[in-house]
Coordinates of C-alpha atoms and ligand atoms in Angstrom, one line a residue:
M271 CA -67.8 -63.3 56.9
N272 CA -66.3 -66.2 56.1
D273 CA -65.4 -68.3 52.9
R274 CA -67.0 -71.2 52.1
S275 CA -64.4 -72.5 49.5
D276 CA -62.2 -72.5 52.6
S277 CA -62.1 -76.4 53.1
H278 CA -60.7 -76.2 56.6
Q279 CA -64.1 -74.4 57.9
L280 CA -66.1 -77.8 56.4
T281 CA -64.8 -80.0 59.4
T282 CA -64.7 -77.1 61.5
F283 CA -68.3 -76.8 62.7
I284 CA -70.7 -79.7 63.3
P285 CA -72.0 -80.7 59.6
T286 CA -74.8 -79.1 58.4
S287 CA -74.6 -80.5 54.7
R288 CA -73.4 -83.4 52.3
A289 CA -70.0 -81.6 51.7
E290 CA -69.2 -81.1 55.4
M291 CA -70.1 -84.7 55.7
T292 CA -68.0 -85.8 53.2
A293 CA -65.2 -84.0 54.5
R294 CA -64.9 -86.0 57.6
G295 CA -65.3 -89.2 55.8
W296 CA -69.1 -89.7 57.0
T297 CA -71.6 -91.2 54.7
E298 CA -74.6 -91.6 57.4
L299 CA -75.1 -89.5 60.6
D300 CA -76.0 -91.3 63.5
V301 CA -78.2 -88.3 65.0
L302 CA -79.9 -85.4 63.3
F303 CA -80.5 -82.2 65.3
V304 CA -83.1 -80.1 64.2
S305 CA -83.3 -76.2 65.7
G306 CA -85.5 -73.8 65.2
D307 CA -82.3 -71.2 65.7
A308 CA -79.7 -70.3 63.7
Y309 CA -76.5 -72.8 64.5
V310 CA -74.1 -70.6 66.5
D311 CA -71.1 -73.2 67.6
H312 CA -71.0 -72.0 70.9
P313 CA -71.9 -73.5 74.3
S314 CA -74.4 -70.9 75.4
F315 CA -76.8 -72.6 72.8
G316 CA -78.5 -75.7 73.5
I317 CA -78.1 -78.2 69.9
P318 CA -74.3 -77.3 69.4
L319 CA -74.0 -77.8 72.9
L320 CA -75.7 -81.4 72.6
A321 CA -74.4 -82.0 69.3
R322 CA -70.6 -81.3 70.3
W323 CA -71.6 -83.9 73.6
L324 CA -72.8 -86.4 71.5
E325 CA -69.7 -85.9 69.0
S326 CA -66.8 -86.4 71.9
L327 CA -68.8 -90.0 72.8
G328 CA -68.4 -91.0 69.3
Y329 CA -71.5 -90.4 67.9
R330 CA -71.6 -88.8 64.1
V331 CA -74.2 -85.9 64.7
G332 CA -75.4 -83.3 61.9
I333 CA -77.2 -80.3 62.7
V334 CA -80.3 -78.6 60.5
A335 CA -81.0 -75.1 61.4
Q336 CA -84.1 -73.4 60.8
P337 CA -85.0 -75.6 57.7
D338 CA -88.6 -74.8 55.7
W339 CA -91.1 -77.2 57.7
R340 CA -93.5 -76.8 54.6
C341 CA -91.5 -79.6 52.9
A342 CA -89.3 -82.5 53.6
D343 CA -86.0 -81.3 51.5
D344 CA -83.8 -79.4 53.8
F345 CA -84.6 -82.4 56.6
L346 CA -83.3 -84.8 53.7
V347 CA -80.1 -82.9 53.3
M348 CA -77.8 -85.2 55.0
G349 CA -79.7 -88.1 54.3
R350 CA -81.8 -90.3 57.1
P351 CA -80.0 -90.8 60.1
R352 CA -79.1 -94.4 61.8
L353 CA -80.4 -93.9 65.1
C354 CA -83.0 -91.0 65.5
V355 CA -83.9 -87.0 65.1
A356 CA -83.6 -84.9 68.1
I357 CA -85.6 -81.8 67.9
S358 CA -85.9 -78.2 69.3
S359 CA -87.5 -75.0 68.9
G360 CA -84.4 -73.2 70.0
A361 CA -83.4 -71.4 72.7
M362 CA -86.9 -69.8 73.3
D363 CA -90.4 -71.3 73.4
S364 CA -91.8 -70.6 69.5
M365 CA -94.4 -68.7 70.7
V366 CA -92.6 -66.6 73.6
N367 CA -90.3 -65.6 70.5
H368 CA -93.0 -64.6 67.9
Y369 CA -95.4 -62.8 70.1
T370 CA -95.4 -59.7 72.4
A371 CA -97.2 -59.9 75.7
A372 CA -100.0 -58.0 74.0
R373 CA -99.9 -61.0 71.4
K374 CA -98.8 -58.7 68.5
K375 CA -96.6 -60.3 66.1
R376 CA -92.8 -59.4 66.6
R377 CA -90.4 -58.1 63.6
D378 CA -87.3 -59.4 64.8
D379 CA -85.6 -62.8 66.3
A380 CA -82.3 -62.5 67.7
Y381 CA -81.6 -66.1 66.8
T382 CA -81.8 -65.4 63.2
P383 CA -79.3 -64.2 60.9
G384 CA -79.9 -60.3 60.2
G385 CA -82.3 -60.5 63.4
Q386 CA -85.4 -61.1 60.7
S387 CA -88.2 -63.1 62.2
G388 CA -90.1 -65.5 60.1
A389 CA -87.4 -68.3 60.1
R390 CA -89.5 -70.8 62.3
P391 CA -92.9 -71.9 62.5
N392 CA -95.3 -71.3 65.4
R393 CA -95.1 -74.2 67.7
A394 CA -92.1 -75.4 66.2
V395 CA -91.5 -78.5 68.2
I396 CA -94.8 -79.8 66.3
A397 CA -94.2 -78.7 62.9
Y398 CA -90.8 -80.2 63.0
T399 CA -91.7 -83.3 64.1
A400 CA -94.7 -83.2 61.7
A401 CA -92.0 -82.6 58.9
V402 CA -89.4 -85.2 59.9
R403 CA -92.3 -88.1 60.9
G404 CA -93.1 -87.2 56.7
A405 CA -89.2 -87.5 55.5
F406 CA -88.2 -90.5 57.8
K407 CA -90.6 -93.4 58.3
G408 CA -90.3 -95.1 61.5
L409 CA -87.4 -93.3 62.7
P410 CA -87.2 -92.5 66.8
V411 CA -88.2 -88.9 67.3
I412 CA -86.7 -87.4 70.5
I413 CA -88.1 -83.6 71.3
G414 CA -86.5 -81.4 73.6
G415 CA -85.6 -77.9 74.7
I416 CA -87.3 -75.4 76.5
E417 CA -90.6 -75.6 74.4
A418 CA -91.0 -79.0 74.6
S419 CA -89.6 -79.1 78.5
L420 CA -92.4 -76.8 79.7
R421 CA -95.1 -77.9 77.9
R422 CA -94.4 -81.6 79.2
L423 CA -97.7 -81.9 80.7
A424 CA -100.9 -80.4 80.2
H425 CA -100.3 -76.7 80.1
Y426 CA -102.6 -73.3 79.6
D427 CA -101.2 -71.7 76.4
Y428 CA -101.5 -67.8 76.5
W429 CA -101.6 -67.8 72.5
S430 CA -104.8 -69.8 72.4
D431 CA -106.0 -68.8 75.7
Q432 CA -106.6 -72.8 76.4
V433 CA -105.0 -75.4 78.4
R434 CA -103.6 -77.8 75.9
R435 CA -102.5 -81.2 76.1
S436 CA -98.9 -82.4 76.8
I437 CA -96.8 -81.6 73.8
L438 CA -96.2 -85.5 73.6
V439 CA -99.5 -86.2 72.1
D440 CA -99.7 -83.1 70.0
S441 CA -96.3 -83.7 68.4
K442 CA -96.6 -87.5 68.4
A443 CA -93.1 -87.7 69.3
D444 CA -91.6 -90.9 70.7
L445 CA -89.9 -89.3 73.6
L446 CA -89.3 -85.9 75.3
V447 CA -85.9 -85.0 76.9
Y448 CA -86.7 -82.3 79.3
G449 CA -84.5 -80.1 80.9
M450 CA -80.6 -79.7 80.4
G451 CA -80.6 -82.5 78.3
E452 CA -76.8 -83.8 78.2
Q453 CA -77.4 -86.9 80.4
A454 CA -80.8 -87.6 79.5
L455 CA -80.1 -87.9 75.6
E456 CA -76.6 -89.6 75.7
A457 CA -78.9 -92.8 77.8
V458 CA -81.5 -92.4 74.8
V459 CA -78.5 -92.3 72.1
R460 CA -76.6 -95.1 73.9
R461 CA -79.4 -97.4 74.1
L462 CA -80.3 -96.9 70.5
A463 CA -77.4 -97.7 69.5
G464 CA -77.5 -100.8 71.5
G465 CA -80.6 -102.2 69.5
E466 CA -83.4 -101.5 71.8
P467 CA -86.0 -99.8 70.4
V468 CA -87.5 -96.7 71.3
T469 CA -90.7 -97.6 72.8
G470 CA -88.9 -99.6 75.5
L471 CA -87.0 -96.4 76.9
T472 CA -89.2 -95.9 79.8
D473 CA -86.9 -95.7 82.5
I474 CA -84.5 -92.9 81.7
R475 CA -84.3 -90.1 83.7
G476 CA -85.2 -86.4 82.7
T477 CA -87.3 -87.9 79.9
A478 CA -91.3 -88.3 79.3
Y479 CA -93.1 -90.8 77.0
L480 CA -96.3 -91.6 76.0
T481 CA -98.0 -94.9 77.1
N482 CA -100.9 -97.4 77.1
S483 CA -100.6 -98.4 80.8
A484 CA -99.0 -96.4 83.7
P485 CA -96.4 -97.4 86.1
A486 CA -97.8 -98.7 89.4
D487 CA -95.8 -96.9 91.7
A488 CA -96.1 -93.3 90.3
E489 CA -97.6 -90.5 91.6
V490 CA -100.8 -89.8 89.5
L491 CA -101.9 -86.3 88.4
P492 CA -105.3 -85.3 87.4
A493 CA -106.2 -86.1 84.2
F494 CA -106.3 -83.7 81.3
S495 CA -109.9 -84.0 80.8
A496 CA -110.4 -82.8 84.6
L497 CA -108.1 -79.8 84.5
E498 CA -109.0 -78.6 81.1
N499 CA -111.8 -76.5 82.2
D500 CA -111.4 -76.6 85.7
V501 CA -109.4 -73.7 87.3
T502 CA -109.2 -75.4 90.6
V503 CA -108.1 -78.9 89.7
Y504 CA -105.5 -77.0 87.4
A505 CA -104.1 -75.2 90.4
Q506 CA -104.3 -78.5 92.6
A507 CA -102.6 -80.2 89.8
F508 CA -99.9 -77.6 89.4
A509 CA -98.9 -77.9 93.0
Q510 CA -98.7 -81.7 93.4
A511 CA -96.3 -82.1 90.3
E512 CA -94.1 -79.7 91.6
Q513 CA -94.2 -80.8 95.6
V514 CA -93.8 -84.7 94.8
G515 CA -90.0 -84.6 94.8
E516 CA -88.0 -87.1 92.9
K517 CA -91.2 -89.4 92.0
T518 CA -92.3 -90.4 88.8
L519 CA -95.3 -88.5 87.5
V520 CA -98.4 -89.6 85.2
Q521 CA -101.0 -87.7 83.9
P522 CA -104.0 -89.4 81.9
H523 CA -104.6 -88.1 78.6
G524 CA -107.6 -90.1 77.1
K525 CA -106.9 -93.8 77.3
R526 CA -103.4 -92.8 77.6
F527 CA -100.8 -91.5 79.9
V528 CA -98.1 -89.4 80.0
V529 CA -95.4 -90.5 82.1
V530 CA -92.7 -88.0 83.2
N531 CA -89.6 -89.8 84.9
P532 CA -87.5 -88.0 87.6
P533 CA -85.2 -85.5 86.8
T534 CA -81.3 -86.2 86.2
P535 CA -79.2 -85.5 89.0
P536 CA -77.2 -82.5 89.0
M537 CA -73.8 -82.6 87.0
K538 CA -70.3 -83.1 88.5
E539 CA -67.8 -80.5 88.4
G540 CA -66.0 -82.1 86.2
V541 CA -68.4 -83.3 83.3
L542 CA -69.7 -79.9 83.3
D543 CA -65.8 -78.6 82.5
A544 CA -65.7 -81.2 79.9
L545 CA -68.8 -80.3 78.2
Y546 CA -67.6 -76.6 78.1
Q547 CA -63.9 -77.5 77.0
L548 CA -65.6 -79.3 73.6
P549 CA -64.0 -78.1 70.4
F550 CA -66.6 -75.2 69.5
A551 CA -65.8 -72.9 67.0
R552 CA -67.3 -70.2 68.9
R553 CA -69.0 -68.5 66.1
P554 CA -71.9 -68.7 63.6
H555 CA -71.8 -71.3 60.9
F556 CA -69.7 -70.1 58.0
S557 CA -72.5 -69.8 55.8
Y558 CA -74.5 -67.2 57.3
Q559 CA -74.0 -63.8 55.4
Q560 CA -75.5 -61.4 58.4
P561 CA -74.7 -61.0 62.2
I562 CA -76.8 -63.3 64.9
P563 CA -77.9 -61.1 67.4
A564 CA -77.9 -63.3 70.2
F565 CA -74.3 -64.4 69.5
E566 CA -73.4 -60.8 69.6
Q567 CA -74.7 -60.4 73.2
I568 CA -73.1 -63.4 74.6
R569 CA -69.7 -63.6 72.2
W570 CA -67.5 -62.2 75.4
S571 CA -69.3 -63.6 78.0
V572 CA -68.7 -66.8 80.2
T573 CA -70.9 -68.9 81.9
S574 CA -69.8 -70.3 85.2
H575 CA -72.7 -72.2 86.2
R576 CA -76.2 -73.1 85.4
G577 CA -79.4 -73.4 87.8
C578 CA -81.1 -71.1 90.0
Q579 CA -82.3 -71.3 93.7
G580 CA -84.8 -68.3 93.4
G581 CA -87.7 -70.1 92.0
C582 CA -88.9 -66.4 91.0
A583 CA -92.9 -67.6 89.7
F584 CA -92.4 -66.0 86.5
C585 CA -89.0 -67.5 85.4
A586 CA -89.1 -69.9 82.8
I587 CA -85.3 -70.3 82.3
A588 CA -84.6 -71.3 86.0
R589 CA -87.5 -73.9 86.0
H590 CA -85.8 -75.4 82.7
Q591 CA -82.3 -75.5 84.3
G592 CA -83.5 -76.4 87.7
R593 CA -82.8 -75.4 90.9
R594 CA -79.8 -77.2 91.9
V595 CA -76.9 -74.7 90.9
Q596 CA -74.0 -76.7 88.9
S597 CA -71.0 -74.7 88.5
R598 CA -67.7 -75.2 86.5
S599 CA -64.2 -75.3 88.2
E600 CA -62.2 -71.7 88.5
E601 CA -60.1 -73.6 86.1
S602 CA -62.5 -74.3 83.5
V603 CA -63.9 -70.5 83.6
V604 CA -60.4 -69.3 83.3
A605 CA -59.2 -71.5 80.3
E606 CA -62.4 -70.1 78.8
V607 CA -61.5 -66.6 79.1
K608 CA -57.9 -67.6 77.9
Q609 CA -59.3 -68.7 74.9
L610 CA -61.2 -65.5 74.3
Q611 CA -58.1 -63.6 75.0
R612 CA -56.6 -65.4 72.3
D613 CA -59.3 -64.2 69.7
P614 CA -57.8 -61.8 67.1
E615 CA -61.1 -59.6 67.8
F616 CA -60.9 -59.5 71.4
R617 CA -60.6 -55.8 73.1
G618 CA -60.0 -56.8 76.5
T619 CA -63.6 -56.6 77.7
I620 CA -65.4 -59.8 79.2
S621 CA -68.8 -58.8 79.2
D622 CA -70.1 -60.9 81.4
V623 CA -69.2 -63.9 84.2
G624 CA -72.6 -65.5 85.3
G625 CA -75.7 -67.7 84.8
P626 CA -79.0 -67.5 85.6
T627 CA -78.3 -65.6 88.7
A628 CA -74.5 -64.2 88.8
N629 CA -73.8 -64.5 92.5
M630 CA -74.9 -67.9 92.9
Y631 CA -71.8 -69.4 91.5
G632 CA -70.2 -72.3 93.8
I633 CA -73.4 -72.1 96.3
E634 CA -73.4 -76.1 97.4
V635 CA -76.0 -77.7 99.6
H636 CA -74.9 -79.4 102.8
E637 CA -77.1 -82.5 102.5
D638 CA -78.2 -83.6 99.2
R639 CA -80.5 -85.9 100.7
R640 CA -83.0 -83.1 101.9
C641 CA -83.1 -81.5 98.5
R642 CA -84.0 -84.8 96.8
E643 CA -86.9 -84.9 99.1
C644 CA -87.8 -81.3 99.4
S645 CA -91.2 -79.6 98.6
R646 CA -90.2 -76.2 99.0
T647 CA -90.6 -74.3 95.8
S648 CA -87.8 -71.5 96.1
C649 CA -84.9 -72.1 98.4
L650 CA -84.5 -68.3 98.9
V651 CA -87.9 -67.0 99.6
P652 CA -89.8 -66.6 102.3
T653 CA -86.3 -67.7 103.7
I654 CA -82.8 -68.5 102.8
C655 CA -82.6 -72.5 103.0
R656 CA -80.1 -73.6 105.9
N657 CA -79.1 -76.2 103.6
L658 CA -77.4 -73.6 101.3
N659 CA -74.1 -73.0 101.5
V660 CA -74.6 -69.2 100.6
R661 CA -71.2 -67.5 102.4
T662 CA -69.0 -69.2 99.9
S663 CA -66.2 -67.0 98.6
R664 CA -65.7 -69.2 95.4
G665 CA -67.5 -66.3 93.4
A666 CA -65.0 -63.7 94.4
Q667 CA -62.2 -65.8 94.1
L668 CA -63.3 -66.8 90.6
L669 CA -63.9 -63.0 89.3
K670 CA -60.3 -62.1 90.8
Q671 CA -59.1 -65.0 88.9
V672 CA -60.5 -63.5 85.3
R673 CA -59.3 -60.0 86.3
Q674 CA -56.1 -61.7 86.1
V675 CA -56.0 -63.1 82.9
E676 CA -53.4 -61.4 80.9
G677 CA -55.0 -59.2 78.4
V678 CA -58.5 -58.9 80.2
K679 CA -58.9 -55.0 81.0
H680 CA -62.3 -55.2 82.0
V681 CA -64.6 -58.1 83.3
F682 CA -68.5 -57.1 84.0
V683 CA -71.1 -59.0 85.8
A684 CA -74.6 -58.6 83.4
S685 CA -76.2 -61.5 84.7
G686 CA -78.8 -60.6 87.8
V687 CA -77.8 -60.7 91.2
R688 CA -79.5 -62.0 94.0
Y689 CA -79.0 -59.0 96.7
D690 CA -80.9 -61.2 99.5
L691 CA -77.5 -63.5 98.9
L692 CA -75.1 -60.5 98.9
E693 CA -76.0 -59.9 102.3
Q694 CA -74.3 -62.9 103.1
Q695 CA -71.7 -62.5 100.6
K696 CA -69.5 -59.8 101.5
D697 CA -66.6 -60.6 99.4
Y698 CA -68.3 -60.9 96.2
L699 CA -70.4 -57.6 97.4
N700 CA -66.8 -56.0 97.3
A701 CA -65.4 -57.0 94.4
L702 CA -68.7 -56.4 92.3
L703 CA -68.4 -52.9 93.7
E704 CA -64.9 -52.6 93.2
H705 CA -64.2 -54.0 89.6
H706 CA -67.4 -55.1 87.9
V707 CA -69.8 -52.1 87.6
G708 CA -69.4 -49.8 84.8
G709 CA -72.0 -46.4 85.1
L710 CA -74.9 -48.3 85.7
L711 CA -76.0 -51.5 87.6
K712 CA -78.8 -53.1 86.3
V713 CA -80.8 -55.3 89.0
A714 CA -84.1 -56.7 88.8
P715 CA -86.3 -56.5 91.7
E716 CA -89.3 -56.7 89.5
A717 CA -91.6 -54.7 91.9
L718 CA -91.0 -52.8 95.5
S719 CA -94.3 -53.7 97.1
D720 CA -94.1 -56.8 99.4
R721 CA -97.5 -58.3 99.1
L722 CA -96.7 -58.7 94.9
L723 CA -93.2 -59.4 95.7
A724 CA -94.8 -62.6 97.9
V725 CA -96.6 -63.9 95.0
M726 CA -93.4 -63.5 92.7
R727 CA -91.7 -65.1 95.1
K728 CA -89.2 -62.1 95.3
P729 CA -87.2 -61.2 98.5
P730 CA -89.0 -57.9 100.1
A731 CA -88.5 -54.0 99.2
A732 CA -86.3 -53.2 101.9
L733 CA -83.5 -55.7 100.9
F734 CA -83.6 -53.8 97.5
G735 CA -83.7 -50.3 99.6
R736 CA -80.8 -51.5 101.5
F737 CA -78.8 -52.7 99.0
V738 CA -79.3 -49.4 96.8
E739 CA -77.8 -47.6 100.2
T740 CA -74.8 -49.7 100.6
F741 CA -74.1 -49.2 96.8
R742 CA -74.5 -45.3 96.9
A743 CA -72.2 -45.4 100.0
D744 CA -69.9 -47.4 98.0
N745 CA -69.8 -44.5 95.4
R746 CA -69.5 -41.6 97.9
R747 CA -66.4 -43.7 99.3
R748 CA -65.0 -44.4 96.2
G749 CA -65.8 -40.9 94.5
K750 CA -67.9 -42.9 91.5
R751 CA -70.9 -41.7 89.9
R752 CA -72.6 -45.1 89.0
G753 CA -76.3 -45.5 89.1
I754 CA -78.7 -48.0 89.8
V755 CA -81.3 -49.2 87.1
P756 CA -83.9 -51.5 88.4
Y757 CA -86.0 -53.6 86.3
L758 CA -89.4 -54.0 87.1
M759 CA -92.1 -56.1 85.6
A760 CA -96.1 -54.7 85.0
G761 CA -99.3 -57.1 85.0
H762 CA -97.7 -60.0 86.8
P763 CA -100.2 -61.8 88.3
G764 CA -101.2 -60.5 91.8
S765 CA -99.9 -57.0 90.5
T766 CA -102.8 -54.6 91.6
L767 CA -102.6 -50.7 91.0
E768 CA -102.2 -49.7 94.8
D769 CA -99.0 -52.3 94.1
M770 CA -97.9 -50.5 91.5
I771 CA -98.4 -47.0 93.4
D772 CA -96.4 -48.1 96.3
T773 CA -93.9 -49.6 93.5
A774 CA -93.5 -45.9 92.0
L775 CA -93.3 -44.2 95.4
F776 CA -90.9 -46.5 96.6
L777 CA -88.6 -45.5 93.2
R778 CA -89.7 -41.8 93.9
R779 CA -88.2 -42.1 97.4
F780 CA -85.1 -43.4 96.5
N781 CA -84.7 -41.6 93.1
L782 CA -84.7 -44.1 90.9
R783 CA -85.7 -44.4 87.3
V784 CA -86.3 -47.2 85.4
E785 CA -85.3 -47.2 81.6
Q786 CA -87.9 -50.1 80.2
V787 CA -91.1 -51.6 81.8
Q788 CA -91.1 -55.3 80.9
E789 CA -94.7 -56.5 80.8
F790 CA -95.7 -60.0 81.9
T791 CA -96.0 -62.7 79.2
P792 CA -97.6 -65.8 80.8
T793 CA -95.1 -68.3 79.5
P794 CA -95.6 -72.2 79.0
G795 CA -95.0 -73.8 82.7
T796 CA -94.3 -71.4 84.9
L797 CA -95.8 -70.6 88.7
A798 CA -97.0 -67.1 87.6
T799 CA -98.6 -68.7 84.4
C800 CA -100.8 -70.9 86.4
M801 CA -101.6 -67.9 88.5
Y802 CA -102.6 -66.3 85.5
H803 CA -104.7 -69.0 84.3
T804 CA -106.6 -69.7 87.4
G805 CA -106.4 -66.6 89.5
I806 CA -105.0 -68.9 92.4
D807 CA -102.0 -69.4 94.1
P808 CA -101.5 -73.0 93.5
F809 CA -99.8 -73.7 96.9
S810 CA -101.6 -71.3 99.4
G811 CA -104.8 -71.7 97.6
D812 CA -105.5 -68.0 98.0
A813 CA -106.8 -66.0 95.0
V814 CA -104.6 -63.9 93.0
E815 CA -106.0 -60.8 91.2
V816 CA -105.2 -60.7 87.8
C817 CA -105.1 -57.7 85.7
H818 CA -106.9 -58.5 82.3
S819 CA -107.9 -54.4 81.9
E820 CA -105.8 -52.9 78.9
R821 CA -106.8 -49.3 80.4
Q822 CA -105.3 -50.6 84.1
R823 CA -102.2 -52.7 82.4
R824 CA -101.4 -49.0 80.7
W825 CA -101.9 -47.3 84.0
Q826 CA -99.4 -50.1 85.8
K827 CA -96.7 -49.3 83.1
A828 CA -97.1 -45.5 83.2
L829 CA -96.4 -45.8 87.0
L830 CA -93.5 -47.5 87.0
L831 CA -92.4 -45.0 84.4
Y832 CA -93.5 -42.1 86.6
H833 CA -90.8 -39.7 85.2
L834 CA -91.9 -39.6 82.2
P835 CA -93.8 -36.6 81.2
A836 CA -96.2 -39.0 79.3
S837 CA -96.7 -41.0 82.2
R838 CA -98.3 -37.7 84.2
K839 CA -102.1 -38.0 82.6
P840 CA -102.1 -41.8 83.4
I841 CA -101.1 -41.7 86.5
L842 CA -103.2 -38.9 87.6
E843 CA -106.0 -41.0 86.2
A844 CA -105.1 -44.1 88.2
L845 CA -104.5 -42.5 91.2
H846 CA -108.0 -41.1 91.1
F847 CA -109.2 -44.4 90.4
C848 CA -107.8 -45.9 93.8
G849 CA -108.8 -42.8 95.4
R850 CA -105.4 -42.0 96.1
D851 CA -105.2 -38.4 94.5
H852 CA -103.4 -37.5 97.7
D853 CA -99.9 -39.5 96.8
A854 CA -99.8 -37.4 93.2
A855 CA -97.8 -34.4 95.0
T856 CA -95.5 -36.9 96.2
L857 CA -95.4 -39.0 93.0
L858 CA -95.3 -36.2 90.6
G859 CA -93.7 -33.4 92.7
G860 CA -95.9 -30.6 90.9
G861 CA -92.7 -29.9 89.4
K862 CA -89.7 -31.5 87.7
P863 CA -88.9 -35.3 88.4
P864 CA -85.6 -35.8 90.0
A865 CA -82.3 -36.0 87.8
P866 CA -81.0 -39.6 87.1
E867 CA -78.1 -40.8 89.3
G868 CA -74.9 -40.4 87.6
K869 CA -75.2 -37.9 85.3
G870 CA -72.4 -36.5 83.9
R871 CA -71.9 -33.1 82.5
T872 CA -72.8 -34.0 79.3
G873 CA -76.2 -34.7 80.5
R874 CA -76.1 -38.2 80.0
P875 CA -75.9 -40.9 82.0
A876 CA -72.3 -41.1 83.4
E877 CA -70.3 -43.7 81.4
A878 CA -73.3 -44.4 79.0
A879 CA -70.3 -45.9 76.4
S880 CA -70.1 -48.7 79.1
R881 CA -73.7 -49.5 78.7
R882 CA -73.5 -50.3 75.0
R883 CA -70.0 -52.1 75.7
R884 CA -72.2 -54.5 78.1
T885 CA -74.7 -55.7 75.2
A886 CA -75.5 -58.4 76.9
G887 CA -78.9 -57.0 78.4
R888 CA -79.4 -60.9 79.3
R889 CA -83.1 -60.8 78.4
G890 CA -83.8 -63.4 75.7
V891 CA -80.1 -64.6 75.7
P892 CA -79.5 -68.3 76.0
G893 CA -79.0 -69.6 79.3
R894 CA -79.1 -66.2 81.3
R895 CA -81.9 -64.1 82.8
Ligands
SF4_28 S1 -83.6 -78.5 101.0 FE1 -83.1 -76.2 100.4 S2 -81.5 -76.1 99.2 FE2 -82.5 -78.0 98.9 S3 -84.1 -77.6 97.5 FE3 -84.9 -77.8 99.3 S4 -85.0 -75.2 99.9 FE4 -83.6 -76.0 98.2

């Protein structure tokens, strides 16, 4: 690890201590950031990205990472900042970070040194805000990050099994920055520096605030009191908030109003490039003695874009980043790869070039105006919107340029790919199959029953089947032994045993095996969570079946893992329960399940080593899915 005595290091990172402030000649900060994650100075982590951004604009910023929230000491280390404190729970909602889908406490935390849990509080934004209020009386407190962003309106909270008020009300923060916060936070800090009181900052895009009087021209949502105990009103409010386009939203909370201003416009390519070219140290702060798992996952990967047009019902990351894809220039991405290549520990492998969905890089819209007025929740489902220029070859060109960087031996695409888009992106598909797939290609159809896929806002199962056939034909042509590992989800709203049986039969028919089943977790603010809470699809008004039975969730999981001997008994029970005993022979075959794809002479999946190399499993990695 790094040596604290190295004075150069004191100015390499954003200050976290008095000594680092002094090394820069600072006696006071302008903005203090508080984060629930350990401090990794890398553009994949939100707080360091924002801190570097403000630093580049001339502000003196510091970071307090994973402070003890039970007393003021950690918050006071660098003194009272001049303008404000900006608070985030970190890259994940703290409750998602702390608990499994079964509400059991997790023992690990990928964003903490040594991967140990317990370094941040439950409901971190609320706890940190209370601590900061106690430490710095009267100082403006701005909250942001995924926890604040997705809880900005009244929302269902799975862990308390109740509808909670906007986090602005519960935290008592002055202002909330939602989405990717660079533009909004820059405006907030600039205006505070100009002498405006925080109560006057009511017109900044990408922010929300609490007020005693609602703006006249806003779209008024049902009040918290109206939707708190009425699932129909809750579903209506969700749909209304999603479909208003770029209008100001108001939601009454008692005698006050939560006001959510329209989102910030997409960032221009040049601005995004500038952001990623800031002087990141690209490693954890020198004070840490143990590795940080989330950093190890993304260390040799490059983010090419942000945003996702998919609108998958369960996805929180895409909702946080927004539906407009914002891409960096090819030059900027290549410059970052060259920077990685100069790292003495670089071994020649770029583990990922991507974003929330890898093959959305470079996809632009034909008419901006149509998007601003759009009420669709997905740009790709049920059909790919004609306003999208999906046939771009920029993604393929980018991969080619990255491959050509001297010293780069392998470039993988570990971020998810959308196979509905790939059908119109032949260049990207060819590049992917020829150069960027190791032994196993991981794809995330999430389910393989069309009824359920429609609820999830995912493409039909037949498209996945076509993709599998294309992939296998390519294997035969190239004489390769690569396999596909589908990622599937159990317990999603609308997921019935019938859907899971159909999904298992699909897997069997295509001789596919799932490595791990993800259990649906109702994370705050998503469409799927709305359906979980209300049992209603808020856009169609149709009833959605929600599986609350532990036994049936177990059966759903077993069906997806049909190839495991331990699944046999629960599968037979599930088939009998559904009156589909006749499917047992097809599904279980009466004998051994089919051999997995890509199986080599050793009995282990071919190129299993590449799976270990491709450490970026993407789940829980900042900015990826
Ligand atoms: S107009 Fe098309 S591309 Fe634009 S937001 Fe709507 S669905 Fe997406």
